[in-house]
Amino acid sequence: GRVVQSNFHDYQMMRLAETPAIDIVLVPSGGFWGGVGEPSNIAMTPALTNAIFAATGKRIRSLPLKNHGFRTV
């Protein structure tokens, strides 16, 4: 591939609702299992930050959350 946009400032990013369905397939390799939880993390962060916004009105634009005054209890 190559870049086809002359400027990214007017490039319309795809939103999650506009993305095609994604099938995640874990293929057994016979090797040591590790790092198999990452596919589920893709939607967790936006869901959590949107829940924070719904509850507090504060929009989170960067991570980690502790930099915004949030912590686990």
PDB file of C-alpha atoms in Angstrom:
ATOM      1  CA  GLY A   1       0.000   0.000   0.000  1.00  0.00           C
ATOM      2  CA  ARG A   2       0.823   3.641  -0.157  1.00  0.00           C
ATOM      3  CA  VAL A   3      -0.528   6.857   1.277  1.00  0.00           C
ATOM      4  CA  VAL A   4      -3.223   8.316  -0.976  1.00  0.00           C
ATOM      5  CA  GLN A   5      -4.251  11.297   1.169  1.00  0.00           C
ATOM      6  CA  SER A   6      -2.312  14.512   0.675  1.00  0.00           C
ATOM      7  CA  ASN A   7      -3.221  15.726   4.164  1.00  0.00           C
ATOM      8  CA  PHE A   8      -4.443  13.736   7.110  1.00  0.00           C
ATOM      9  CA  HIS A   9      -6.229  16.761   8.599  1.00  0.00           C
ATOM     10  CA  ASP A  10      -9.202  16.166   6.300  1.00  0.00           C
ATOM     11  CA  TYR A  11      -9.040  12.365   6.233  1.00  0.00           C
ATOM     12  CA  GLN A  12     -12.266  10.917   7.600  1.00  0.00           C
ATOM     13  CA  MET A  13     -11.346   8.182  10.070  1.00  0.00           C
ATOM     14  CA  MET A  14     -13.613   5.152  10.169  1.00  0.00           C
ATOM     15  CA  ARG A  15     -15.659   4.877  13.351  1.00  0.00           C
ATOM     16  CA  LEU A  16     -16.195   1.575  15.132  1.00  0.00           C
ATOM     17  CA  ALA A  17     -19.811   1.387  13.926  1.00  0.00           C
ATOM     18  CA  GLU A  18     -18.589   1.721  10.325  1.00  0.00           C
ATOM     19  CA  THR A  19     -16.011  -1.062  10.473  1.00  0.00           C
ATOM     20  CA  PRO A  20     -16.711  -4.400   8.846  1.00  0.00           C
ATOM     21  CA  ALA A  21     -17.215  -7.488  10.993  1.00  0.00           C
ATOM     22  CA  ILE A  22     -13.954  -8.854  12.358  1.00  0.00           C
ATOM     23  CA  ASP A  23     -13.557 -12.583  12.908  1.00  0.00           C
ATOM     24  CA  ILE A  24     -10.861 -13.506  15.419  1.00  0.00           C
ATOM     25  CA  VAL A  25      -9.419 -16.964  14.910  1.00  0.00           C
ATOM     26  CA  LEU A  26      -6.907 -18.464  17.322  1.00  0.00           C
ATOM     27  CA  VAL A  27      -4.895 -21.107  15.509  1.00  0.00           C
ATOM     28  CA  PRO A  28      -3.336 -23.827  17.677  1.00  0.00           C
ATOM     29  CA  SER A  29       0.379 -24.035  17.017  1.00  0.00           C
ATOM     30  CA  GLY A  30       1.509 -26.575  19.591  1.00  0.00           C
ATOM     31  CA  GLY A  31       3.697 -23.920  21.193  1.00  0.00           C
ATOM     32  CA  PHE A  32       3.395 -22.159  24.543  1.00  0.00           C
ATOM     33  CA  TRP A  33       0.114 -20.258  24.978  1.00  0.00           C
ATOM     34  CA  GLY A  34       0.547 -16.593  25.698  1.00  0.00           C
ATOM     35  CA  GLY A  35      -1.010 -13.303  24.769  1.00  0.00           C
ATOM     36  CA  VAL A  36      -4.385 -14.748  23.751  1.00  0.00           C
ATOM     37  CA  GLY A  37      -6.418 -12.109  25.614  1.00  0.00           C
ATOM     38  CA  GLU A  38      -5.532  -9.112  23.457  1.00  0.00           C
ATOM     39  CA  PRO A  39      -8.373  -9.458  20.898  1.00  0.00           C
ATOM     40  CA  SER A  40     -10.934  -8.800  23.622  1.00  0.00           C
ATOM     41  CA  ASN A  41      -9.146  -5.612  24.736  1.00  0.00           C
ATOM     42  CA  ILE A  42      -9.834  -3.789  21.473  1.00  0.00           C
ATOM     43  CA  ALA A  43     -13.352  -2.665  22.434  1.00  0.00           C
ATOM     44  CA  MET A  44     -12.828  -2.499  26.202  1.00  0.00           C
ATOM     45  CA  THR A  45     -11.004   0.845  26.366  1.00  0.00           C
ATOM     46  CA  PRO A  46     -13.489   2.841  24.249  1.00  0.00           C
ATOM     47  CA  ALA A  47     -16.394   1.265  26.161  1.00  0.00           C
ATOM     48  CA  LEU A  48     -14.833   2.146  29.511  1.00  0.00           C
ATOM     49  CA  THR A  49     -13.937   5.720  28.555  1.00  0.00           C
ATOM     50  CA  ASN A  50     -17.425   6.286  27.102  1.00  0.00           C
ATOM     51  CA  ALA A  51     -18.928   4.988  30.365  1.00  0.00           C
ATOM     52  CA  ILE A  52     -16.745   7.471  32.279  1.00  0.00           C
ATOM     53  CA  PHE A  53     -17.950  10.253  29.982  1.00  0.00           C
ATOM     54  CA  ALA A  54     -21.590   9.224  30.486  1.00  0.00           C
ATOM     55  CA  ALA A  55     -21.142   9.217  34.271  1.00  0.00           C
ATOM     56  CA  THR A  56     -18.970  12.320  34.698  1.00  0.00           C
ATOM     57  CA  GLY A  57     -19.214  14.409  31.530  1.00  0.00           C
ATOM     58  CA  LYS A  58     -15.404  14.276  31.287  1.00  0.00           C
ATOM     59  CA  ARG A  59     -14.128  13.070  27.904  1.00  0.00           C
ATOM     60  CA  ILE A  60     -10.956  10.954  28.106  1.00  0.00           C
ATOM     61  CA  ARG A  61      -8.580  11.587  25.185  1.00  0.00           C
ATOM     62  CA  SER A  62      -5.410   9.855  26.414  1.00  0.00           C
ATOM     63  CA  LEU A  63      -4.224   6.944  28.537  1.00  0.00           C
ATOM     64  CA  PRO A  64      -3.476   5.844  31.236  1.00  0.00           C
ATOM     65  CA  LEU A  65      -6.639   6.721  33.136  1.00  0.00           C
ATOM     66  CA  LYS A  66      -4.692   7.489  36.318  1.00  0.00           C
ATOM     67  CA  ASN A  67      -3.353  10.613  34.561  1.00  0.00           C
ATOM     68  CA  HIS A  68      -6.936  11.927  34.614  1.00  0.00           C
ATOM     69  CA  GLY A  69      -7.439  11.440  38.349  1.00  0.00           C
ATOM     70  CA  PHE A  70      -9.057   7.993  38.120  1.00  0.00           C
ATOM     71  CA  ARG A  71      -7.827   5.062  40.164  1.00  0.00           C
ATOM     72  CA  THR A  72      -9.006   1.614  41.172  1.00  0.00           C
ATOM     73  CA  VAL A  73     -10.675   1.149  44.525  1.00  0.00           C
TER      74      VAL A  73
END
